[in-house]
JSON list of C-alpha atoms in Angstrom, two decimals:
[
{"chain": "T", "resi": 15, "resn": "UNK", "atom": "CA", "xyz": [19.61, -54.96, -3.42]},
{"chain": "T", "resi": 16, "resn": "UNK", "atom": "CA", "xyz": [19.86, -54.88, -7.22]},
{"chain": "T", "resi": 17, "resn": "UNK", "atom": "CA", "xyz": [21.84, -57.64, -8.90]},
{"chain": "T", "resi": 18, "resn": "UNK", "atom": "CA", "xyz": [22.43, -58.34, -12.60]},
{"chain": "T", "resi": 19, "resn": "UNK", "atom": "CA", "xyz": [23.80, -61.71, -13.70]},
{"chain": "T", "resi": 20, "resn": "UNK", "atom": "CA", "xyz": [24.73, -62.29, -17.36]},
{"chain": "T", "resi": 21, "resn": "UNK", "atom": "CA", "xyz": [25.11, -65.66, -19.07]},
{"chain": "T", "resi": 22, "resn": "UNK", "atom": "CA", "xyz": [25.27, -67.14, -22.56]},
{"chain": "T", "resi": 23, "resn": "UNK", "atom": "CA", "xyz": [28.60, -65.86, -23.81]},
{"chain": "T", "resi": 24, "resn": "UNK", "atom": "CA", "xyz": [30.95, -68.07, -25.78]},
{"chain": "T", "resi": 25, "resn": "UNK", "atom": "CA", "xyz": [32.95, -68.50, -28.98]},
{"chain": "T", "resi": 26, "resn": "UNK", "atom": "CA", "xyz": [31.39, -68.67, -32.43]},
{"chain": "T", "resi": 27, "resn": "UNK", "atom": "CA", "xyz": [32.49, -68.33, -36.03]},
{"chain": "T", "resi": 28, "resn": "UNK", "atom": "CA", "xyz": [31.59, -65.28, -38.07]},
{"chain": "T", "resi": 29, "resn": "UNK", "atom": "CA", "xyz": [28.01, -65.51, -39.26]},
{"chain": "T", "resi": 30, "resn": "UNK", "atom": "CA", "xyz": [26.89, -67.50, -36.24]},
{"chain": "T", "resi": 31, "resn": "UNK", "atom": "CA", "xyz": [24.50, -66.59, -33.44]},
{"chain": "T", "resi": 32, "resn": "UNK", "atom": "CA", "xyz": [24.48, -66.30, -29.67]},
{"chain": "T", "resi": 33, "resn": "UNK", "atom": "CA", "xyz": [21.78, -65.47, -27.15]},
{"chain": "T", "resi": 34, "resn": "UNK", "atom": "CA", "xyz": [22.68, -63.68, -23.93]},
{"chain": "T", "resi": 35, "resn": "UNK", "atom": "CA", "xyz": [20.55, -63.63, -20.80]},
{"chain": "T", "resi": 36, "resn": "UNK", "atom": "CA", "xyz": [20.56, -61.38, -17.75]},
{"chain": "T", "resi": 37, "resn": "UNK", "atom": "CA", "xyz": [18.69, -62.34, -14.60]},
{"chain": "T", "resi": 38, "resn": "UNK", "atom": "CA", "xyz": [17.71, -59.23, -12.67]},
{"chain": "T", "resi": 39, "resn": "UNK", "atom": "CA", "xyz": [16.84, -59.12, -8.99]},
{"chain": "T", "resi": 40, "resn": "UNK", "atom": "CA", "xyz": [15.70, -56.24, -6.81]},
{"chain": "T", "resi": 41, "resn": "UNK", "atom": "CA", "xyz": [14.58, -54.25, -9.86]},
{"chain": "T", "resi": 42, "resn": "UNK", "atom": "CA", "xyz": [11.44, -54.02, -11.97]},
{"chain": "T", "resi": 43, "resn": "UNK", "atom": "CA", "xyz": [11.96, -54.35, -15.73]},
{"chain": "T", "resi": 44, "resn": "UNK", "atom": "CA", "xyz": [8.61, -52.62, -16.20]},
{"chain": "T", "resi": 45, "resn": "UNK", "atom": "CA", "xyz": [9.68, -49.32, -14.62]},
{"chain": "T", "resi": 46, "resn": "UNK", "atom": "CA", "xyz": [13.17, -48.43, -15.86]},
{"chain": "T", "resi": 47, "resn": "UNK", "atom": "CA", "xyz": [15.67, -48.55, -18.70]},
{"chain": "T", "resi": 48, "resn": "UNK", "atom": "CA", "xyz": [17.72, -51.72, -19.17]},
{"chain": "T", "resi": 49, "resn": "UNK", "atom": "CA", "xyz": [20.07, -52.95, -21.85]},
{"chain": "T", "resi": 50, "resn": "UNK", "atom": "CA", "xyz": [23.50, -54.07, -22.92]},
{"chain": "T", "resi": 51, "resn": "UNK", "atom": "CA", "xyz": [26.91, -52.45, -23.25]},
{"chain": "T", "resi": 52, "resn": "UNK", "atom": "CA", "xyz": [30.09, -54.07, -24.52]},
{"chain": "T", "resi": 53, "resn": "UNK", "atom": "CA", "xyz": [33.81, -53.47, -24.14]},
{"chain": "T", "resi": 54, "resn": "UNK", "atom": "CA", "xyz": [36.87, -54.63, -26.06]},
{"chain": "T", "resi": 55, "resn": "UNK", "atom": "CA", "xyz": [40.32, -54.08, -24.51]},
{"chain": "T", "resi": 56, "resn": "UNK", "atom": "CA", "xyz": [41.69, -50.75, -25.67]},
{"chain": "T", "resi": 57, "resn": "UNK", "atom": "CA", "xyz": [38.27, -49.37, -26.61]},
{"chain": "T", "resi": 58, "resn": "UNK", "atom": "CA", "xyz": [35.63, -47.33, -24.78]},
{"chain": "T", "resi": 59, "resn": "UNK", "atom": "CA", "xyz": [32.54, -49.06, -23.54]},
{"chain": "T", "resi": 60, "resn": "UNK", "atom": "CA", "xyz": [29.87, -48.99, -26.23]},
{"chain": "T", "resi": 61, "resn": "UNK", "atom": "CA", "xyz": [26.12, -49.04, -25.88]},
{"chain": "T", "resi": 62, "resn": "UNK", "atom": "CA", "xyz": [24.69, -51.99, -27.80]},
{"chain": "T", "resi": 63, "resn": "UNK", "atom": "CA", "xyz": [20.95, -51.82, -27.18]},
{"chain": "T", "resi": 64, "resn": "UNK", "atom": "CA", "xyz": [18.39, -50.69, -24.60]},
{"chain": "T", "resi": 65, "resn": "UNK", "atom": "CA", "xyz": [14.73, -51.38, -24.00]},
{"chain": "T", "resi": 66, "resn": "UNK", "atom": "CA", "xyz": [12.42, -48.94, -22.25]},
{"chain": "T", "resi": 67, "resn": "UNK", "atom": "CA", "xyz": [9.55, -49.54, -19.85]},
{"chain": "T", "resi": 68, "resn": "UNK", "atom": "CA", "xyz": [7.11, -48.94, -22.71]},
{"chain": "T", "resi": 69, "resn": "UNK", "atom": "CA", "xyz": [8.84, -51.59, -24.85]},
{"chain": "T", "resi": 70, "resn": "UNK", "atom": "CA", "xyz": [10.61, -49.22, -27.21]},
{"chain": "T", "resi": 71, "resn": "UNK", "atom": "CA", "xyz": [14.14, -50.18, -28.21]},
{"chain": "T", "resi": 72, "resn": "UNK", "atom": "CA", "xyz": [17.31, -48.48, -29.44]},
{"chain": "T", "resi": 73, "resn": "UNK", "atom": "CA", "xyz": [20.32, -50.08, -31.11]},
{"chain": "T", "resi": 74, "resn": "UNK", "atom": "CA", "xyz": [23.83, -49.08, -32.01]},
{"chain": "T", "resi": 75, "resn": "UNK", "atom": "CA", "xyz": [24.18, -48.54, -35.75]},
{"chain": "T", "resi": 76, "resn": "UNK", "atom": "CA", "xyz": [26.80, -51.27, -35.88]},
{"chain": "T", "resi": 77, "resn": "UNK", "atom": "CA", "xyz": [24.34, -53.95, -34.70]},
{"chain": "T", "resi": 78, "resn": "UNK", "atom": "CA", "xyz": [21.04, -52.67, -36.07]},
{"chain": "T", "resi": 79, "resn": "UNK", "atom": "CA", "xyz": [19.26, -55.35, -38.07]},
{"chain": "T", "resi": 80, "resn": "UNK", "atom": "CA", "xyz": [21.35, -58.13, -36.54]},
{"chain": "T", "resi": 81, "resn": "UNK", "atom": "CA", "xyz": [20.63, -57.94, -32.79]},
{"chain": "T", "resi": 82, "resn": "UNK", "atom": "CA", "xyz": [17.33, -58.05, -30.92]},
{"chain": "T", "resi": 83, "resn": "UNK", "atom": "CA", "xyz": [16.71, -57.02, -27.31]},
{"chain": "T", "resi": 84, "resn": "UNK", "atom": "CA", "xyz": [13.76, -58.33, -25.33]},
{"chain": "T", "resi": 85, "resn": "UNK", "atom": "CA", "xyz": [12.66, -58.98, -21.77]},
{"chain": "T", "resi": 86, "resn": "UNK", "atom": "CA", "xyz": [10.52, -61.45, -19.87]},
{"chain": "T", "resi": 87, "resn": "UNK", "atom": "CA", "xyz": [8.86, -59.56, -17.04]},
{"chain": "T", "resi": 88, "resn": "UNK", "atom": "CA", "xyz": [7.53, -62.69, -15.36]},
{"chain": "T", "resi": 89, "resn": "UNK", "atom": "CA", "xyz": [11.02, -64.19, -15.16]},
{"chain": "T", "resi": 90, "resn": "UNK", "atom": "CA", "xyz": [12.71, -60.81, -14.57]},
{"chain": "T", "resi": 91, "resn": "UNK", "atom": "CA", "xyz": [15.15, -61.65, -17.35]},
{"chain": "T", "resi": 92, "resn": "UNK", "atom": "CA", "xyz": [16.67, -59.53, -20.12]},
{"chain": "T", "resi": 93, "resn": "UNK", "atom": "CA", "xyz": [17.81, -61.06, -23.42]},
{"chain": "T", "resi": 94, "resn": "UNK", "atom": "CA", "xyz": [20.06, -60.13, -26.32]},
{"chain": "T", "resi": 95, "resn": "UNK", "atom": "CA", "xyz": [19.74, -62.25, -29.47]},
{"chain": "T", "resi": 96, "resn": "UNK", "atom": "CA", "xyz": [22.80, -61.77, -31.67]},
{"chain": "T", "resi": 97, "resn": "UNK", "atom": "CA", "xyz": [22.69, -62.99, -35.27]},
{"chain": "T", "resi": 98, "resn": "UNK", "atom": "CA", "xyz": [25.11, -62.70, -38.19]},
{"chain": "T", "resi": 99, "resn": "UNK", "atom": "CA", "xyz": [27.96, -62.10, -35.77]},
{"chain": "T", "resi": 100, "resn": "UNK", "atom": "CA", "xyz": [31.12, -60.39, -36.97]},
{"chain": "T", "resi": 101, "resn": "UNK", "atom": "CA", "xyz": [34.64, -60.43, -35.51]},
{"chain": "T", "resi": 102, "resn": "UNK", "atom": "CA", "xyz": [34.19, -56.79, -34.47]},
{"chain": "T", "resi": 103, "resn": "UNK", "atom": "CA", "xyz": [31.36, -57.91, -32.18]},
{"chain": "T", "resi": 104, "resn": "UNK", "atom": "CA", "xyz": [33.97, -59.56, -29.95]},
{"chain": "T", "resi": 105, "resn": "UNK", "atom": "CA", "xyz": [34.03, -58.17, -26.43]},
{"chain": "T", "resi": 106, "resn": "UNK", "atom": "CA", "xyz": [32.71, -58.39, -22.90]},
{"chain": "T", "resi": 107, "resn": "UNK", "atom": "CA", "xyz": [28.97, -57.81, -22.82]},
{"chain": "T", "resi": 108, "resn": "UNK", "atom": "CA", "xyz": [27.46, -56.16, -19.75]},
{"chain": "T", "resi": 109, "resn": "UNK", "atom": "CA", "xyz": [23.87, -56.09, -18.62]},
{"chain": "T", "resi": 110, "resn": "UNK", "atom": "CA", "xyz": [23.00, -52.58, -17.40]},
{"chain": "T", "resi": 111, "resn": "UNK", "atom": "CA", "xyz": [20.09, -50.78, -15.77]},
{"chain": "T", "resi": 112, "resn": "UNK", "atom": "CA", "xyz": [19.32, -47.23, -14.75]},
{"chain": "T", "resi": 113, "resn": "UNK", "atom": "CA", "xyz": [18.03, -46.29, -11.30]},
{"chain": "T", "resi": 114, "resn": "UNK", "atom": "CA", "xyz": [14.63, -47.70, -12.20]},
{"chain": "T", "resi": 115, "resn": "UNK", "atom": "CA", "xyz": [12.44, -44.63, -12.02]},
{"chain": "T", "resi": 116, "resn": "UNK", "atom": "CA", "xyz": [12.87, -43.05, -15.46]},
{"chain": "T", "resi": 117, "resn": "UNK", "atom": "CA", "xyz": [12.70, -43.89, -19.14]},
{"chain": "T", "resi": 118, "resn": "UNK", "atom": "CA", "xyz": [15.68, -44.37, -21.38]},
{"chain": "T", "resi": 119, "resn": "UNK", "atom": "CA", "xyz": [17.20, -40.97, -22.19]},
{"chain": "T", "resi": 120, "resn": "UNK", "atom": "CA", "xyz": [17.45, -39.50, -25.65]},
{"chain": "T", "resi": 121, "resn": "UNK", "atom": "CA", "xyz": [21.23, -39.96, -25.52]},
{"chain": "T", "resi": 122, "resn": "UNK", "atom": "CA", "xyz": [20.84, -43.57, -24.45]},
{"chain": "T", "resi": 123, "resn": "UNK", "atom": "CA", "xyz": [24.35, -44.73, -25.34]},
{"chain": "T", "resi": 124, "resn": "UNK", "atom": "CA", "xyz": [26.11, -42.65, -22.68]},
{"chain": "T", "resi": 125, "resn": "UNK", "atom": "CA", "xyz": [27.14, -44.62, -19.62]},
{"chain": "T", "resi": 126, "resn": "UNK", "atom": "CA", "xyz": [26.01, -42.17, -16.92]},
{"chain": "T", "resi": 127, "resn": "UNK", "atom": "CA", "xyz": [22.32, -43.18, -16.82]},
{"chain": "T", "resi": 128, "resn": "UNK", "atom": "CA", "xyz": [23.18, -46.78, -15.98]},
{"chain": "T", "resi": 129, "resn": "UNK", "atom": "CA", "xyz": [23.68, -47.14, -12.28]},
{"chain": "T", "resi": 130, "resn": "UNK", "atom": "CA", "xyz": [23.68, -50.93, -12.10]},
{"chain": "T", "resi": 131, "resn": "UNK", "atom": "CA", "xyz": [26.06, -53.19, -14.03]},
{"chain": "T", "resi": 132, "resn": "UNK", "atom": "CA", "xyz": [26.58, -56.92, -14.24]},
{"chain": "T", "resi": 133, "resn": "UNK", "atom": "CA", "xyz": [30.01, -58.54, -14.20]},
{"chain": "T", "resi": 134, "resn": "UNK", "atom": "CA", "xyz": [30.00, -59.25, -17.93]},
{"chain": "T", "resi": 135, "resn": "UNK", "atom": "CA", "xyz": [30.10, -62.27, -20.22]},
{"chain": "T", "resi": 136, "resn": "UNK", "atom": "CA", "xyz": [32.71, -62.83, -22.93]},
{"chain": "T", "resi": 137, "resn": "UNK", "atom": "CA", "xyz": [31.68, -63.07, -26.58]},
{"chain": "T", "resi": 138, "resn": "UNK", "atom": "CA", "xyz": [34.35, -64.10, -29.09]},
{"chain": "T", "resi": 139, "resn": "UNK", "atom": "CA", "xyz": [33.70, -64.17, -32.85]},
{"chain": "T", "resi": 140, "resn": "UNK", "atom": "CA", "xyz": [36.39, -65.71, -35.06]},
{"chain": "T", "resi": 141, "resn": "UNK", "atom": "CA", "xyz": [36.93, -65.20, -38.78]}
]
């Protein structure tokens, strides 16, 4: 059974940093597409970043240059390092994974490829 468990959310001032972690069970990080989505009340869920089985990464334009996605295959853990945080980064961050037998799609920021979702962790950035 696949389970995704996020941690590391919290409150920071603008310009600060946070690091999110996602412990994955029942799923190989070396075979599928995994990443992070976020949601603010009143807005659609937004793809933040994904990492493919070959190590390639994709980022939303709004976070490019500020966020880094990585994974530790030995620990089966996914990470999102967030630097230079802005108030508009506020939201619930979800760890996501596809079915585990395909690469990240060209249109990676659509929600349909991601079959597995964590429960989310809150990130709040104040001005």
